[in-house]
PDB file of C-alpha atoms in Angstrom:
ATOM      1  CA  MET A   1     120.040  24.500 -96.774  1.00  0.00           C
ATOM      2  CA  GLU A   2     121.903  27.025 -94.641  1.00  0.00           C
ATOM      3  CA  THR A   3     123.308  30.088 -96.382  1.00  0.00           C
ATOM      4  CA  ASN A   4     125.894  32.745 -95.724  1.00  0.00           C
ATOM      5  CA  LYS A   5     125.802  36.274 -97.035  1.00  0.00           C
ATOM      6  CA  ILE A   6     128.946  37.390 -98.839  1.00  0.00           C
ATOM      7  CA  THR A   7     129.707  40.813-100.228  1.00  0.00           C
ATOM      8  CA  LEU A   8     131.880  41.380-103.273  1.00  0.00           C
ATOM      9  CA  ASN A   9     133.250  44.882-103.881  1.00  0.00           C
ATOM     10  CA  PHE A  10     134.541  46.084-107.234  1.00  0.00           C
ATOM     11  CA  LYS A  11     136.274  49.450-107.193  1.00  0.00           C
ATOM     12  CA  ARG A  12     135.665  51.562-110.288  1.00  0.00           C
ATOM     13  CA  ALA A  13     139.238  52.890-110.189  1.00  0.00           C
ATOM     14  CA  GLU A  14     140.649  49.340-110.300  1.00  0.00           C
ATOM     15  CA  LEU A  15     138.327  48.352-113.145  1.00  0.00           C
ATOM     16  CA  LEU A  16     139.280  51.461-115.141  1.00  0.00           C
ATOM     17  CA  TYR A  17     142.976  50.793-114.509  1.00  0.00           C
ATOM     18  CA  ASP A  18     142.678  47.283-115.945  1.00  0.00           C
ATOM     19  CA  ILE A  19     140.522  48.443-118.870  1.00  0.00           C
ATOM     20  CA  GLY A  20     143.081  51.154-119.637  1.00  0.00           C
ATOM     21  CA  ASN A  21     145.961  48.668-119.519  1.00  0.00           C
ATOM     22  CA  VAL A  22     144.261  46.180-121.823  1.00  0.00           C
ATOM     23  CA  CYS A  23     143.249  48.873-124.313  1.00  0.00           C
ATOM     24  CA  TYR A  24     146.724  50.407-124.262  1.00  0.00           C
ATOM     25  CA  VAL A  25     148.325  47.099-125.196  1.00  0.00           C
ATOM     26  CA  THR A  26     145.621  46.380-127.793  1.00  0.00           C
ATOM     27  CA  GLY A  27     146.129  49.780-129.408  1.00  0.00           C
ATOM     28  CA  ASP A  28     149.904  49.573-129.180  1.00  0.00           C
ATOM     29  CA  VAL A  29     150.103  46.275-131.057  1.00  0.00           C
ATOM     30  CA  LEU A  30     147.462  47.299-133.603  1.00  0.00           C
ATOM     31  CA  ALA A  31     148.917  46.813-137.072  1.00  0.00           C
ATOM     32  CA  THR A  32     148.031  50.177-138.618  1.00  0.00           C
ATOM     33  CA  ASP A  33     149.601  53.367-139.864  1.00  0.00           C
ATOM     34  CA  ASN A  34     146.486  55.248-138.781  1.00  0.00           C
ATOM     35  CA  LEU A  35     147.560  56.892-135.514  1.00  0.00           C
ATOM     36  CA  HIS A  36     144.062  58.295-134.983  1.00  0.00           C
ATOM     37  CA  ALA A  37     142.579  54.800-135.019  1.00  0.00           C
ATOM     38  CA  GLN A  38     145.292  53.630-132.635  1.00  0.00           C
ATOM     39  CA  HIS A  39     144.780  56.419-130.128  1.00  0.00           C
ATOM     40  CA  GLN A  40     141.009  55.814-130.106  1.00  0.00           C
ATOM     41  CA  ILE A  41     141.680  52.455-128.477  1.00  0.00           C
ATOM     42  CA  ILE A  42     144.455  53.664-126.171  1.00  0.00           C
ATOM     43  CA  ASP A  43     142.538  56.699-124.861  1.00  0.00           C
ATOM     44  CA  VAL A  44     139.679  54.649-123.411  1.00  0.00           C
ATOM     45  CA  THR A  45     139.987  56.165-119.924  1.00  0.00           C
ATOM     46  CA  GLU A  46     140.594  59.774-120.960  1.00  0.00           C
ATOM     47  CA  ASP A  47     138.103  62.574-120.199  1.00  0.00           C
ATOM     48  CA  GLY A  48     134.871  62.107-122.109  1.00  0.00           C
ATOM     49  CA  ASN A  49     135.660  58.531-123.088  1.00  0.00           C
ATOM     50  CA  VAL A  50     135.618  57.428-119.462  1.00  0.00           C
ATOM     51  CA  ASP A  51     131.990  58.563-119.196  1.00  0.00           C
ATOM     52  CA  ARG A  52     131.004  56.033-121.859  1.00  0.00           C
ATOM     53  CA  VAL A  53     133.020  53.331-120.112  1.00  0.00           C
ATOM     54  CA  THR A  54     131.433  54.204-116.752  1.00  0.00           C
ATOM     55  CA  ARG A  55     127.930  53.903-118.180  1.00  0.00           C
ATOM     56  CA  MET A  56     128.938  50.580-119.709  1.00  0.00           C
ATOM     57  CA  LEU A  57     130.323  49.364-116.367  1.00  0.00           C
ATOM     58  CA  ASP A  58     126.996  50.307-114.771  1.00  0.00           C
ATOM     59  CA  LEU A  59     125.133  48.285-117.402  1.00  0.00           C
ATOM     60  CA  ILE A  60     127.520  45.339-117.141  1.00  0.00           C
ATOM     61  CA  PHE A  61     127.204  45.282-113.357  1.00  0.00           C
ATOM     62  CA  ALA A  62     123.397  45.389-113.615  1.00  0.00           C
ATOM     63  CA  GLU A  63     123.451  42.493-116.065  1.00  0.00           C
ATOM     64  CA  ILE A  64     125.720  40.451-113.802  1.00  0.00           C
ATOM     65  CA  GLN A  65     123.386  41.126-110.882  1.00  0.00           C
ATOM     66  CA  GLN A  66     120.475  39.974-113.034  1.00  0.00           C
ATOM     67  CA  MET A  67     122.440  36.873-114.038  1.00  0.00           C
ATOM     68  CA  LEU A  68     123.067  36.095-110.347  1.00  0.00           C
ATOM     69  CA  SER A  69     119.637  37.163-109.086  1.00  0.00           C
ATOM     70  CA  ALA A  70     118.929  33.674-107.728  1.00  0.00           C
ATOM     71  CA  PHE A  71     121.772  34.275-105.271  1.00  0.00           C
ATOM     72  CA  SER A  72     121.096  37.926-104.433  1.00  0.00           C
ATOM     73  CA  LYS A  73     117.410  37.793-103.510  1.00  0.00           C
ATOM     74  CA  ASN A  74     117.206  41.590-103.307  1.00  0.00           C
ATOM     75  CA  ALA A  75     113.533  42.485-103.481  1.00  0.00           C
ATOM     76  CA  VAL A  76     112.309  45.776-104.877  1.00  0.00           C
ATOM     77  CA  ASP A  77     110.982  48.108-102.195  1.00  0.00           C
ATOM     78  CA  ASP A  78     107.571  49.703-102.647  1.00  0.00           C
ATOM     79  CA  GLY A  79     108.089  53.117-104.202  1.00  0.00           C
ATOM     80  CA  ASP A  80     111.662  52.399-105.320  1.00  0.00           C
ATOM     81  CA  MET A  81     112.772  55.005-107.823  1.00  0.00           C
ATOM     82  CA  THR A  82     115.710  55.210-110.187  1.00  0.00           C
ATOM     83  CA  ASP A  83     116.852  57.723-112.778  1.00  0.00           C
ATOM     84  CA  ASP A  84     119.380  57.875-115.562  1.00  0.00           C
ATOM     85  CA  ASN A  85     121.447  60.746-114.179  1.00  0.00           C
ATOM     86  CA  PHE A  86     125.134  60.221-114.801  1.00  0.00           C
ATOM     87  CA  ALA A  87     127.012  59.357-111.631  1.00  0.00           C
ATOM     88  CA  GLU A  88     130.369  57.742-111.076  1.00  0.00           C
ATOM     89  CA  THR A  89     129.944  54.732-108.843  1.00  0.00           C
ATOM     90  CA  ALA A  90     133.057  54.508-106.659  1.00  0.00           C
ATOM     91  CA  THR A  91     132.457  50.882-105.697  1.00  0.00           C
ATOM     92  CA  TYR A  92     130.113  48.316-107.216  1.00  0.00           C
ATOM     93  CA  VAL A  93     128.784  46.215-104.329  1.00  0.00           C
ATOM     94  CA  MET A  94     127.225  42.790-104.788  1.00  0.00           C
ATOM     95  CA  SER A  95     125.680  40.853-101.909  1.00  0.00           C
ATOM     96  CA  LEU A  96     125.011  37.173-102.476  1.00  0.00           C
ATOM     97  CA  SER A  97     123.432  34.409-100.412  1.00  0.00           C
ATOM     98  CA  VAL A  98     125.562  31.334-100.925  1.00  0.00           C
ATOM     99  CA  PRO A  99     125.528  27.859 -99.379  1.00  0.00           C
ATOM    100  CA  ASP A 100     127.289  27.854 -96.006  1.00  0.00           C
ATOM    101  CA  THR A 101     129.544  25.127 -97.394  1.00  0.00           C
ATOM    102  CA  MET A 102     131.055  27.474 -99.979  1.00  0.00           C
ATOM    103  CA  MET A 103     134.791  27.606 -99.589  1.00  0.00           C
ATOM    104  CA  LYS A 104     136.706  30.892 -99.296  1.00  0.00           C
ATOM    105  CA  VAL A 105     138.719  29.933-102.372  1.00  0.00           C
ATOM    106  CA  THR A 106     135.474  29.744-104.370  1.00  0.00           C
ATOM    107  CA  GLN A 107     134.483  33.196-103.133  1.00  0.00           C
ATOM    108  CA  ASN A 108     137.871  34.581-104.207  1.00  0.00           C
ATOM    109  CA  TYR A 109     137.594  32.810-107.569  1.00  0.00           C
ATOM    110  CA  LEU A 110     134.115  34.256-108.087  1.00  0.00           C
ATOM    111  CA  GLU A 111     135.352  37.771-107.297  1.00  0.00           C
ATOM    112  CA  GLN A 112     138.192  37.427-109.822  1.00  0.00           C
ATOM    113  CA  LEU A 113     135.857  36.051-112.487  1.00  0.00           C
ATOM    114  CA  ILE A 114     133.374  38.909-112.062  1.00  0.00           C
ATOM    115  CA  HIS A 115     136.156  41.518-112.082  1.00  0.00           C
ATOM    116  CA  ASN A 116     137.576  40.087-115.304  1.00  0.00           C
ATOM    117  CA  LEU A 117     134.113  39.807-116.823  1.00  0.00           C
ATOM    118  CA  MET A 118     133.497  43.510-116.189  1.00  0.00           C
ATOM    119  CA  VAL A 119     136.876  44.462-117.676  1.00  0.00           C
ATOM    120  CA  ASP A 120     136.640  42.203-120.735  1.00  0.00           C
ATOM    121  CA  TRP A 121     133.049  43.212-121.435  1.00  0.00           C
ATOM    122  CA  ALA A 122     133.930  46.912-121.276  1.00  0.00           C
ATOM    123  CA  VAL A 123     136.901  46.357-123.621  1.00  0.00           C
ATOM    124  CA  TRP A 124     134.668  44.433-126.017  1.00  0.00           C
ATOM    125  CA  ASP A 125     132.145  47.257-126.002  1.00  0.00           C
ATOM    126  CA  TRP A 126     134.852  49.891-126.544  1.00  0.00           C
ATOM    127  CA  LEU A 127     136.379  48.001-129.473  1.00  0.00           C
ATOM    128  CA  SER A 128     132.949  47.348-130.989  1.00  0.00           C
ATOM    129  CA  PHE A 129     132.436  51.008-131.781  1.00  0.00           C
ATOM    130  CA  THR A 130     135.993  52.363-132.069  1.00  0.00           C
ATOM    131  CA  HIS A 131     136.947  49.550-134.480  1.00  0.00           C
ATOM    132  CA  PRO A 132     133.745  47.771-135.560  1.00  0.00           C
ATOM    133  CA  ASN A 133     135.516  45.740-138.251  1.00  0.00           C
ATOM    134  CA  MET A 134     138.256  44.498-135.962  1.00  0.00           C
ATOM    135  CA  LYS A 135     138.370  40.696-135.807  1.00  0.00           C
ATOM    136  CA  GLU A 136     139.873  40.902-132.333  1.00  0.00           C
ATOM    137  CA  ALA A 137     136.509  42.130-131.017  1.00  0.00           C
ATOM    138  CA  ASP A 138     135.202  38.608-131.636  1.00  0.00           C
ATOM    139  CA  ILE A 139     137.870  37.277-129.271  1.00  0.00           C
ATOM    140  CA  TRP A 140     136.543  39.549-126.515  1.00  0.00           C
ATOM    141  CA  ALA A 141     132.991  38.333-127.131  1.00  0.00           C
ATOM    142  CA  ILE A 142     134.185  34.754-126.666  1.00  0.00           C
ATOM    143  CA  LYS A 143     136.061  35.727-123.483  1.00  0.00           C
ATOM    144  CA  VAL A 144     132.907  37.326-122.055  1.00  0.00           C
ATOM    145  CA  GLU A 145     130.799  34.232-122.745  1.00  0.00           C
ATOM    146  CA  ASN A 146     133.484  31.949-121.259  1.00  0.00           C
ATOM    147  CA  LEU A 147     133.642  34.045-118.084  1.00  0.00           C
ATOM    148  CA  LYS A 148     129.845  33.979-117.742  1.00  0.00           C
ATOM    149  CA  SER A 149     129.938  30.182-117.974  1.00  0.00           C
ATOM    150  CA  LYS A 150     132.721  29.962-115.391  1.00  0.00           C
ATOM    151  CA  ILE A 151     130.782  32.183-112.977  1.00  0.00           C
ATOM    152  CA  ASN A 152     127.704  29.963-113.264  1.00  0.00           C
ATOM    153  CA  ALA A 153     129.823  26.844-112.873  1.00  0.00           C
ATOM    154  CA  ALA A 154     131.561  28.261-109.773  1.00  0.00           C
ATOM    155  CA  LEU A 155     128.230  28.970-108.114  1.00  0.00           C
ATOM    156  CA  LEU A 156     126.694  25.641-109.032  1.00  0.00           C
ATOM    157  CA  ALA A 157     129.761  23.501-108.380  1.00  0.00           C
ATOM    158  CA  ARG A 158     130.112  21.234-105.398  1.00  0.00           C
ATOM    159  CA  ASN A 159     130.729  23.547-102.482  1.00  0.00           C
ATOM    160  CA  LYS A 160     131.192  20.947 -99.787  1.00  0.00           C
ATOM    161  CA  ARG A 161     134.432  20.629 -97.918  1.00  0.00           C
ATOM    162  CA  VAL A 162     136.453  17.651 -98.988  1.00  0.00           C
ATOM    163  CA  ARG A 163     137.324  15.179 -96.272  1.00  0.00           C
ATOM    164  CA  LEU A 164     140.348  13.063 -96.951  1.00  0.00           C
ATOM    165  CA  SER A 165     140.530   9.584 -95.565  1.00  0.00           C
ATOM    166  CA  GLN A 166     143.054   8.982 -92.802  1.00  0.00           C
ATOM    167  CA  HIS A 167     144.071   5.759 -94.496  1.00  0.00           C
ATOM    168  CA  PRO A 168     145.813   5.683 -97.868  1.00  0.00           C
ATOM    169  CA  PHE A 169     144.082   2.425 -98.868  1.00  0.00           C
ATOM    170  CA  PRO A 170     140.384   1.657 -98.550  1.00  0.00           C
TER     171      PRO A 170
END
């Protein structure tokens, strides 16, 4: 089977913007008189907090790459070295080998699914320790699992171009 290499780019600034928006709304509608608890959700992208979110985005991206490793085929180089020094990744880059019959719309759909997975997963993580008893955190867990399933389905779905018959009746 012939393959094409596609590259998906996820800008950290865009991810943080969406995470901040979702957490702002979540905190704003939180039914509580405890303003401290409310601002803990809203301030997700403030100094200090954003470091935790960045590390989580790094972990989420690594897990997504692992999940899609059958399509990335990136081998480890001899002597490859990594460390756990904190660094802000400006753009998360994912290269995938996909069937040459994959449609552009599927590529766009996949990019949107992965973006939303990264955002929803980060929100879920943030809520899990700022409000561990919050029932809404369970909703985010379900969203994450649904997005993972949709990503797998998009990659495994029929990727052939559809040819319509020239005649309306067989």
